[in-house]
């Protein structure tokens, strides 16, 4: 067996090698340790980062849940409000159709307040200084009177309401809350004034007893709207009642007045008829002696009874002229009476306008020539016939033309013009002169019997004042109209309408105004 004996240098070498190896290993271990620690640190940092992110996520999740809850709540609130608005809209429509005040209150249905989420409702009106119940829901009948009596004593509340102040359990002061809770026995409430143009006329109270959900801003707004709509509709029905009442009064007055007028008209017609009968009778009675007077005057004039001196002849001539005038006047009176009462039988026929114009201008040619007056006749070619009683219609034209001649100074102009446009089948004729004219205050009376304007010509020239009355009667018997326009110093225009055909005459009733 061999034994290795190491010399000291070998031992030293080996020791050195061992030490170096150990140191190397330690170095390696240390490095490995350091790298592990590094990794641990990094992991810790990552861990912390993760924790932070996790916390943040947690916060966000909580926020989402909170937001979701709030959103749900808001949605609920919104739904409630929408339902409330719908119910309010329905109620508004209904109360706006009410025709009187009590109908408005009847239309405040329990469904509306149910939708709005209130179990107690009291609507009251202030009348003669007292509050009176108009509608109530959820408050027993026997409780309303004591409740209103308590309200009467709550001066602070009454005054505030009268000043259009509203209350709600979310905004009222503690004092008001206590006062309202004392009167209405409600924890959650809205108390809104009913306001009209005349101020506060009542209130709307809605509320819930204890353990009910609190009222919201939205509820407050809706009840405010409801109260103001009640106020507005009360004003409307009052206005409607006023208008309705006054229209009924007016209708009654109109009926009464119409009755009176019908009575008066009948009286006038009777008087007119009696007047026509009277004139007719008197005229007949006058005509007979007048004919005798005229006859005796003629016999005397003819010298059949004896020689008549010239002076007597002259007087007899005057008796004859005056008698003629009187006969003409009586005949006119008789005609007016007869035409007015429809006793004159008119013979309507179509006649060419031109022939009528020629006839009358021929008839009055001497007077026209005497005064050197220029006469224009303007009838458009399109105007052919008029449907008239020729003898009566000619009397009208003769009267208008002879008046025009009478009241127009020498060398003046008279124009007879037919309007080219027909109104309802009627032709309008204008007789225009450049004469003295008629003062405005006389114009309205010209067609009255015996009316003559007080002027120099009338003072010197005799006349009856019956010509225009007769003309009016004749024109109206043709279903036409007569009117006058005049300017003092410039001239006068008389206008008449006459039918162009039988159809036009028949279609236009006597009383209807054509122009
Ligand atoms: P009379 O001619 O007999 O007086 P009328 O009834 O024909 O009666 O006329 C009434 C009055 O109307 C006349 O007196 C006259 O004052 C007034 N009048 C009528 N036509 C004219 C006219 N063209 N211009 C001015 N005045 C007139």
XYZ file of C-alpha atoms and ligand atoms in Angstrom:
542
model
C 0.000 0.000 0.000
C 1.390 3.331 -1.050
C 0.960 6.452 0.875
C 0.952 9.901 -0.572
C 2.748 12.371 1.540
C 2.370 15.903 0.459
C 5.073 18.358 0.949
C 4.182 21.742 2.415
C 4.421 23.505 -0.894
C 1.930 21.121 -2.319
C -0.270 21.622 0.634
C 0.005 25.360 0.168
C -0.797 25.028 -3.472
C -3.776 22.876 -2.792
C -4.953 25.215 -0.078
C -4.546 28.146 -2.422
C -6.492 26.283 -5.090
C -9.190 25.453 -2.542
C -9.382 29.036 -1.365
C -9.532 30.371 -4.888
C -12.242 27.861 -5.755
C -14.152 28.723 -2.623
C -13.859 32.413 -3.377
C -14.976 31.798 -6.939
C -17.989 29.868 -5.720
C -18.781 32.538 -3.151
C -18.514 35.132 -5.917
C -20.788 33.056 -8.030
C -23.223 32.618 -5.172
C -23.140 36.302 -4.393
C -23.817 37.176 -8.018
C -26.624 34.661 -8.179
C -28.059 36.061 -4.966
C -27.863 39.569 -6.278
C -29.673 38.648 -9.452
C -32.386 36.816 -7.479
C -32.865 39.886 -5.291
C -33.172 41.996 -8.354
C -35.837 39.727 -9.721
C -37.675 39.802 -6.386
C -37.572 43.581 -6.386
C -38.896 43.726 -9.885
C -41.642 41.309 -9.013
C -42.532 43.331 -5.959
C -42.756 46.472 -8.073
C -44.929 44.607 -10.570
C -47.013 43.354 -7.688
C -47.512 46.851 -6.357
C -48.384 48.102 -9.813
C -50.894 45.315 -10.159
C -52.318 46.134 -6.737
C -52.684 49.770 -7.746
C -54.384 48.817 -11.006
C -56.590 46.438 -9.139
C -57.563 49.154 -6.647
C -58.236 51.555 -9.470
C -60.378 48.953 -11.213
C -62.188 48.345 -7.968
C -62.859 52.052 -7.595
C -64.080 52.218 -11.161
C -66.343 49.233 -10.666
C -67.797 50.889 -7.580
C -68.260 54.100 -9.546
C -70.015 52.186 -12.307
C -72.324 50.550 -9.800
C -73.000 53.913 -8.168
C -73.601 55.564 -11.517
C -75.847 52.730 -12.563
C -77.847 53.117 -9.375
C -78.113 56.837 -9.907
C -79.054 56.312 -13.516
C -81.771 53.888 -12.491
C -83.014 56.368 -9.967
C -82.940 59.149 -12.527
C -84.729 56.879 -15.013
C -87.377 56.110 -12.423
C -87.741 59.797 -11.662
C -87.941 60.519 -15.382
C -90.551 57.818 -15.930
C -92.552 59.153 -13.023
C -92.305 62.640 -14.409
C -93.263 61.534 -17.897
C -96.291 59.678 -16.555
C -97.134 62.751 -14.510
C -96.780 65.015 -17.542
C -98.997 62.708 -19.606
C -101.646 62.606 -16.907
C -101.391 66.379 -16.501
C -101.745 66.882 -20.233
C -104.889 64.748 -20.290
C -106.312 66.652 -17.334
C -105.414 70.003 -18.944
C -107.236 69.044 -22.107
C -110.274 68.054 -20.097
C -110.390 71.092 -17.878
C -109.931 73.373 -20.857
C -113.227 72.016 -22.218
C -115.126 72.877 -19.037
C -117.864 75.444 -19.487
C -118.152 76.484 -15.848
C -116.034 76.627 -12.725
C -117.404 73.542 -10.966
C -116.855 71.451 -14.089
C -113.136 72.316 -13.872
C -112.871 70.871 -10.362
C -114.921 67.808 -11.289
C -112.334 66.968 -13.962
C -109.510 66.655 -11.386
C -109.495 62.864 -11.341
C -107.974 60.546 -8.667
C -106.001 58.848 -11.509
C -104.104 62.066 -12.153
C -102.909 62.333 -8.575
C -102.217 58.616 -8.434
C -99.935 59.030 -11.449
C -98.307 61.967 -9.735
C -97.814 59.828 -6.636
C -100.011 61.635 -4.108
C -102.600 60.060 -1.877
C -104.065 63.267 -0.406
C -105.487 66.137 -2.441
C -107.432 69.178 -1.407
C -108.382 71.963 -3.795
C -110.044 74.972 -2.225
C -111.279 78.372 -3.385
C -111.325 81.583 -1.383
C -114.875 82.892 -1.321
C -116.111 85.832 0.731
C -112.946 85.670 2.791
C -113.372 81.943 3.544
C -111.750 78.855 2.045
C -114.231 76.416 0.539
C -113.532 72.894 -0.618
C -113.786 72.401 -4.397
C -112.283 68.919 -4.734
C -110.655 66.404 -2.436
C -109.137 62.961 -2.722
C -107.948 60.721 0.102
C -109.238 63.055 2.813
C -112.396 61.814 4.524
C -115.375 64.113 4.034
C -115.784 64.760 7.756
C -112.159 65.852 7.991
C -112.184 68.559 5.325
C -114.158 71.146 7.290
C -111.958 70.947 10.415
C -108.917 70.959 8.155
C -110.058 74.127 6.390
C -110.939 75.682 9.737
C -107.334 75.022 10.847
C -106.086 76.506 7.595
C -108.147 79.662 8.251
C -106.183 80.157 11.433
C -102.790 79.661 9.764
C -102.355 83.348 8.945
C -98.772 83.035 7.818
C -99.719 80.373 5.234
C -102.760 82.285 4.000
C -100.807 85.499 3.541
C -97.971 83.748 1.722
C -100.430 81.985 -0.616
C -102.222 85.253 -1.316
C -98.848 86.632 -2.351
C -98.599 83.726 -4.858
C -96.017 81.897 -2.781
C -95.854 78.088 -3.161
C -94.609 75.613 -0.552
C -93.146 72.152 -0.726
C -91.642 69.812 1.806
C -88.291 70.122 0.031
C -87.983 73.867 0.152
C -90.243 75.170 2.922
C -88.809 76.596 6.117
C -89.080 74.529 9.277
C -91.798 76.798 10.578
C -93.874 76.463 7.394
C -93.336 72.699 7.351
C -94.603 72.431 10.896
C -97.540 74.674 10.149
C -98.501 72.673 7.030
C -97.988 69.346 8.814
C -100.250 70.690 11.582
C -103.015 71.644 9.155
C -102.855 68.874 6.563
C -101.246 66.089 8.599
C -98.753 65.318 5.865
C -95.015 64.981 5.921
C -94.429 65.272 2.201
C -96.461 67.933 0.470
C -96.811 70.646 -2.149
C -99.073 73.625 -1.573
C -99.524 75.820 -4.670
C -101.663 78.961 -5.067
C -104.321 79.188 -7.824
C -103.627 82.564 -9.364
C -105.773 84.560 -11.799
C -105.600 88.150 -13.015
C -107.484 89.126 -9.856
C -104.842 87.555 -7.602
C -104.844 84.265 -5.657
C -108.306 82.720 -5.660
C -107.526 79.401 -3.940
C -104.947 76.650 -3.554
C -104.035 73.124 -4.561
C -102.664 70.910 -1.791
C -101.169 67.492 -2.538
C -99.353 65.342 -0.048
C -98.548 62.001 1.423
C -98.746 60.951 5.032
C -95.683 59.642 6.789
C -93.368 56.875 5.417
C -93.960 57.915 1.807
C -91.277 58.845 -0.728
C -90.266 62.499 -0.560
C -91.531 64.915 -3.181
C -89.150 65.974 -5.914
C -88.402 69.184 -7.766
C -90.293 67.660 -10.710
C -93.423 67.098 -8.574
C -93.218 70.685 -7.466
C -93.097 71.896 -11.060
C -96.014 69.682 -12.162
C -98.294 70.780 -9.329
C -97.314 74.394 -10.055
C -98.354 73.890 -13.684
C -101.618 72.236 -12.635
C -102.487 75.106 -10.267
C -101.746 77.728 -12.893
C -103.822 75.850 -15.487
C -106.745 75.705 -13.084
C -106.374 79.480 -12.605
C -106.220 80.113 -16.340
C -109.236 77.946 -17.062
C -111.262 79.591 -14.314
C -110.499 82.915 -15.965
C -111.514 81.493 -19.345
C -114.843 80.122 -18.111
C -115.627 83.438 -16.413
C -114.857 85.216 -19.660
C -116.925 82.689 -21.580
C -119.828 83.077 -19.125
C -119.599 86.851 -19.493
C -119.556 86.692 -23.287
C -122.316 84.091 -23.311
C -124.464 86.158 -20.925
C -123.944 89.347 -22.885
C -124.628 87.587 -26.181
C -127.849 86.220 -24.714
C -128.784 89.662 -23.430
C -127.953 91.068 -26.837
C -130.029 88.418 -28.546
C -132.950 89.242 -26.260
C -132.517 92.937 -26.933
C -132.314 92.318 -30.682
C -135.471 90.172 -30.514
C -137.256 92.819 -28.488
C -136.092 95.591 -30.827
C -136.996 93.565 -33.931
C -140.461 93.070 -32.482
C -140.778 96.777 -31.786
C -139.478 97.630 -35.249
C -141.824 95.143 -36.902
C -144.687 96.760 -34.978
C -143.511 100.231 -35.970
C -143.101 99.144 -39.586
C -146.595 97.761 -39.637
C -147.888 101.015 -38.170
C -145.975 103.008 -40.793
C -147.371 100.792 -43.529
C -150.886 101.246 -42.184
C -150.442 105.014 -41.908
C -148.972 105.109 -45.400
C -151.884 103.142 -46.733
C -154.330 105.447 -44.977
C -152.401 108.448 -46.347
C -152.624 107.043 -49.896
C -156.347 106.374 -49.439
C -156.849 109.863 -48.049
C -154.911 111.538 -50.880
C -156.752 109.436 -53.388
C -160.150 110.335 -51.935
C -159.379 114.041 -51.575
C -157.914 114.218 -55.075
C -161.029 112.647 -56.543
C -163.220 115.045 -54.618
C -161.121 118.014 -55.797
C -160.989 116.942 -59.405
C -164.745 117.155 -59.971
C -165.261 120.788 -58.776
C -162.035 121.766 -60.551
C -163.343 120.402 -63.817
C -166.494 122.497 -63.259
C -164.438 125.621 -62.481
C -162.385 125.048 -65.627
C -165.603 124.482 -67.623
C -167.357 127.610 -66.302
C -164.219 129.690 -66.923
C -164.082 128.370 -70.499
C -167.812 129.228 -71.021
C -167.253 132.737 -69.678
C -164.111 133.201 -71.772
C -165.942 132.104 -74.916
C -168.482 134.924 -74.262
C -171.321 132.433 -74.278
C -173.005 134.217 -71.383
C -172.279 137.716 -72.495
C -169.588 140.128 -73.526
C -166.508 139.749 -71.329
C -164.268 142.761 -70.753
C -160.537 142.258 -71.435
C -159.609 142.676 -67.749
C -162.046 139.885 -66.839
C -160.734 137.764 -69.725
C -157.243 138.145 -68.364
C -158.396 136.982 -64.903
C -160.344 134.134 -66.466
C -157.117 133.110 -68.266
C -155.358 133.009 -64.899
C -158.206 130.917 -63.426
C -157.693 128.515 -66.324
C -153.884 128.309 -65.866
C -154.155 127.847 -62.107
C -156.848 125.247 -62.604
C -154.547 123.423 -65.040
C -151.738 123.532 -62.467
C -154.097 122.234 -59.806
C -155.293 119.413 -62.080
C -151.642 118.482 -62.788
C -150.883 118.506 -59.057
C -153.924 116.415 -58.228
C -153.064 113.957 -61.009
C -149.523 113.662 -59.655
C -150.844 113.088 -56.135
C -153.238 110.470 -57.411
C -150.449 108.733 -59.336
C -148.145 108.702 -56.317
C -150.887 107.215 -54.169
C -151.781 104.653 -56.801
C -148.206 103.590 -57.550
C -147.356 103.387 -53.839
C -150.291 101.118 -53.169
C -149.625 99.095 -56.318
C -152.910 100.102 -57.864
C -151.343 101.257 -61.132
C -151.069 98.504 -63.648
C -147.656 98.788 -65.271
C -147.232 97.619 -68.835
C -143.654 96.345 -68.988
C -142.138 95.881 -72.431
C -138.682 96.050 -73.966
C -137.989 99.448 -75.577
C -134.840 100.621 -77.386
C -132.966 103.038 -75.155
C -132.234 105.207 -78.165
C -135.972 105.740 -78.907
C -136.640 106.730 -75.292
C -133.739 109.224 -75.364
C -134.872 110.692 -78.692
C -138.436 111.107 -77.411
C -137.508 113.000 -74.286
C -134.901 115.223 -75.943
C -137.445 116.099 -78.659
C -140.045 116.888 -76.019
C -137.788 119.254 -74.101
C -135.957 120.666 -77.145
C -137.716 124.110 -76.974
C -136.710 124.804 -73.333
C -133.179 123.518 -74.018
C -132.871 125.752 -77.039
C -134.332 128.739 -75.153
C -131.567 128.555 -72.580
C -128.876 127.783 -75.142
C -128.042 124.594 -73.237
C -125.828 121.910 -74.797
C -127.403 118.435 -74.391
C -125.159 115.363 -74.733
C -126.634 111.898 -74.868
C -124.033 109.150 -74.330
C -125.447 105.659 -74.680
C -122.871 102.941 -75.417
C -123.676 100.845 -78.488
C -123.848 97.695 -76.353
C -126.870 99.035 -74.455
C -129.886 98.166 -76.537
C -133.224 97.761 -74.759
C -134.725 98.585 -71.411
C -137.634 96.678 -69.944
C -140.033 99.433 -68.862
C -143.534 100.833 -68.783
C -142.751 103.422 -71.427
C -145.195 106.144 -70.351
C -144.175 105.945 -66.673
C -140.421 105.692 -67.360
C -140.603 108.649 -69.716
C -142.206 110.694 -66.919
C -139.097 110.002 -64.835
C -136.668 111.064 -67.576
C -138.791 114.137 -68.408
C -138.880 115.177 -64.758
C -135.105 114.760 -64.312
C -134.287 116.497 -67.592
C -136.743 119.388 -67.075
C -135.369 119.927 -63.539
C -131.830 119.920 -64.972
C -132.887 122.540 -67.526
C -134.711 124.575 -64.849
C -131.722 124.674 -62.459
C -128.944 125.124 -65.070
C -128.034 128.661 -66.109
C -127.966 129.707 -69.760
C -125.298 128.085 -71.979
C -124.785 125.277 -69.483
C -124.361 121.597 -70.320
C -126.608 118.623 -69.573
C -125.446 115.076 -70.203
C -127.556 111.937 -70.111
C -125.213 108.953 -69.900
C -125.947 105.242 -69.687
C -123.350 103.247 -67.790
C -121.617 100.678 -70.032
C -121.446 98.114 -67.204
C -124.678 96.496 -66.061
C -125.229 95.544 -62.435
C -127.469 92.480 -62.081
C -128.954 93.175 -65.498
C -129.834 96.779 -64.662
C -128.730 99.797 -66.664
C -127.710 102.926 -64.774
C -128.642 106.291 -66.271
C -127.073 109.535 -65.043
C -128.643 112.942 -65.720
C -125.823 115.435 -65.087
C -126.050 119.190 -65.211
C -123.755 122.148 -64.638
C -126.445 123.951 -62.629
C -126.733 125.622 -59.242
C -126.387 122.367 -57.265
C -128.158 121.317 -54.063
C -126.897 122.028 -50.513
C -125.898 118.810 -48.632
C -128.530 119.344 -45.918
C -131.324 119.203 -48.548
C -130.111 116.110 -50.394
C -131.722 113.610 -48.009
C -135.171 115.241 -48.215
C -135.461 115.739 -51.969
C -137.566 112.640 -52.527
C -140.124 113.600 -49.854
C -143.487 114.877 -51.056
C -143.653 118.653 -51.579
C -139.996 119.194 -50.693
C -138.404 122.068 -52.588
C -135.049 123.672 -51.879
C -135.333 127.269 -50.792
C -133.492 129.064 -53.640
C -133.981 131.954 -56.009
C -135.175 129.844 -58.936
C -137.826 128.090 -56.852
C -139.026 131.440 -55.509
C -139.681 132.608 -59.075
C -140.711 129.401 -60.838
C -143.765 127.500 -59.682
C -143.407 123.842 -58.836
C -145.127 121.208 -56.726
C -142.231 119.363 -55.135
C -143.894 116.127 -56.245
C -141.835 115.341 -59.365
C -138.990 113.525 -57.586
C -141.390 111.634 -55.280
C -143.241 110.406 -58.313
C -139.949 109.554 -60.084
C -138.826 107.522 -57.050
C -142.102 105.607 -56.950
C -141.964 104.839 -60.658
C -138.283 103.726 -60.535
C -139.009 101.488 -57.537
C -142.014 100.013 -59.323
C -139.439 98.968 -61.974
C -137.400 97.363 -59.107
C -134.735 100.032 -59.617
C -133.135 102.741 -57.455
C -132.736 106.476 -57.615
C -130.098 108.642 -55.935
C -128.496 112.047 -56.225
C -125.056 113.618 -55.909
C -124.545 117.337 -56.029
C -122.041 120.108 -55.484
C -123.378 123.588 -54.856
C -122.256 125.866 -57.698
C -120.929 123.007 -59.869
C -123.916 120.872 -60.737
C -126.108 117.903 -59.888
C -126.265 114.300 -61.031
C -129.421 112.239 -60.589
C -128.919 108.522 -61.226
C -131.499 105.797 -61.760
C -131.334 102.095 -62.534
C -133.835 100.371 -64.816
C -134.015 96.686 -65.843
C -132.530 95.679 -69.187
C -134.731 92.597 -69.397
C -137.751 90.838 -67.908
C -135.367 88.401 -66.150
C -133.429 91.207 -64.480
C -136.693 92.819 -63.360
C -137.949 89.524 -61.914
C -134.654 88.631 -60.220
C -134.287 91.911 -58.372
C -136.795 92.366 -55.562
C -138.058 95.852 -55.019
C -136.318 96.520 -51.745
C -132.839 95.280 -52.734
C -130.209 97.943 -53.344
C -128.517 97.433 -56.665
C -125.506 99.708 -56.322
P -140.310 120.703 -58.404
O -139.365 120.625 -59.541
O -141.699 120.777 -58.792
O -139.926 121.676 -57.374
P -139.250 118.119 -57.822
O -139.717 117.058 -56.865
O -139.043 117.697 -59.203
O -140.247 119.294 -57.662
O -137.900 118.694 -57.242
C -137.795 118.990 -55.883
C -136.681 119.969 -55.653
O -135.413 119.378 -55.897
C -136.662 121.153 -56.587
O -137.557 122.134 -56.153
C -135.239 121.620 -56.486
O -135.075 122.416 -55.353
C -134.483 120.346 -56.332
N -133.902 119.892 -57.604
C -134.368 118.898 -58.398
N -133.559 118.741 -59.467
C -132.581 119.653 -59.368
C -131.417 119.972 -60.161
N -131.155 119.324 -61.272
N -130.594 120.939 -59.690
C -130.855 121.588 -58.555
N -131.914 121.328 -57.763
C -132.772 120.370 -58.156
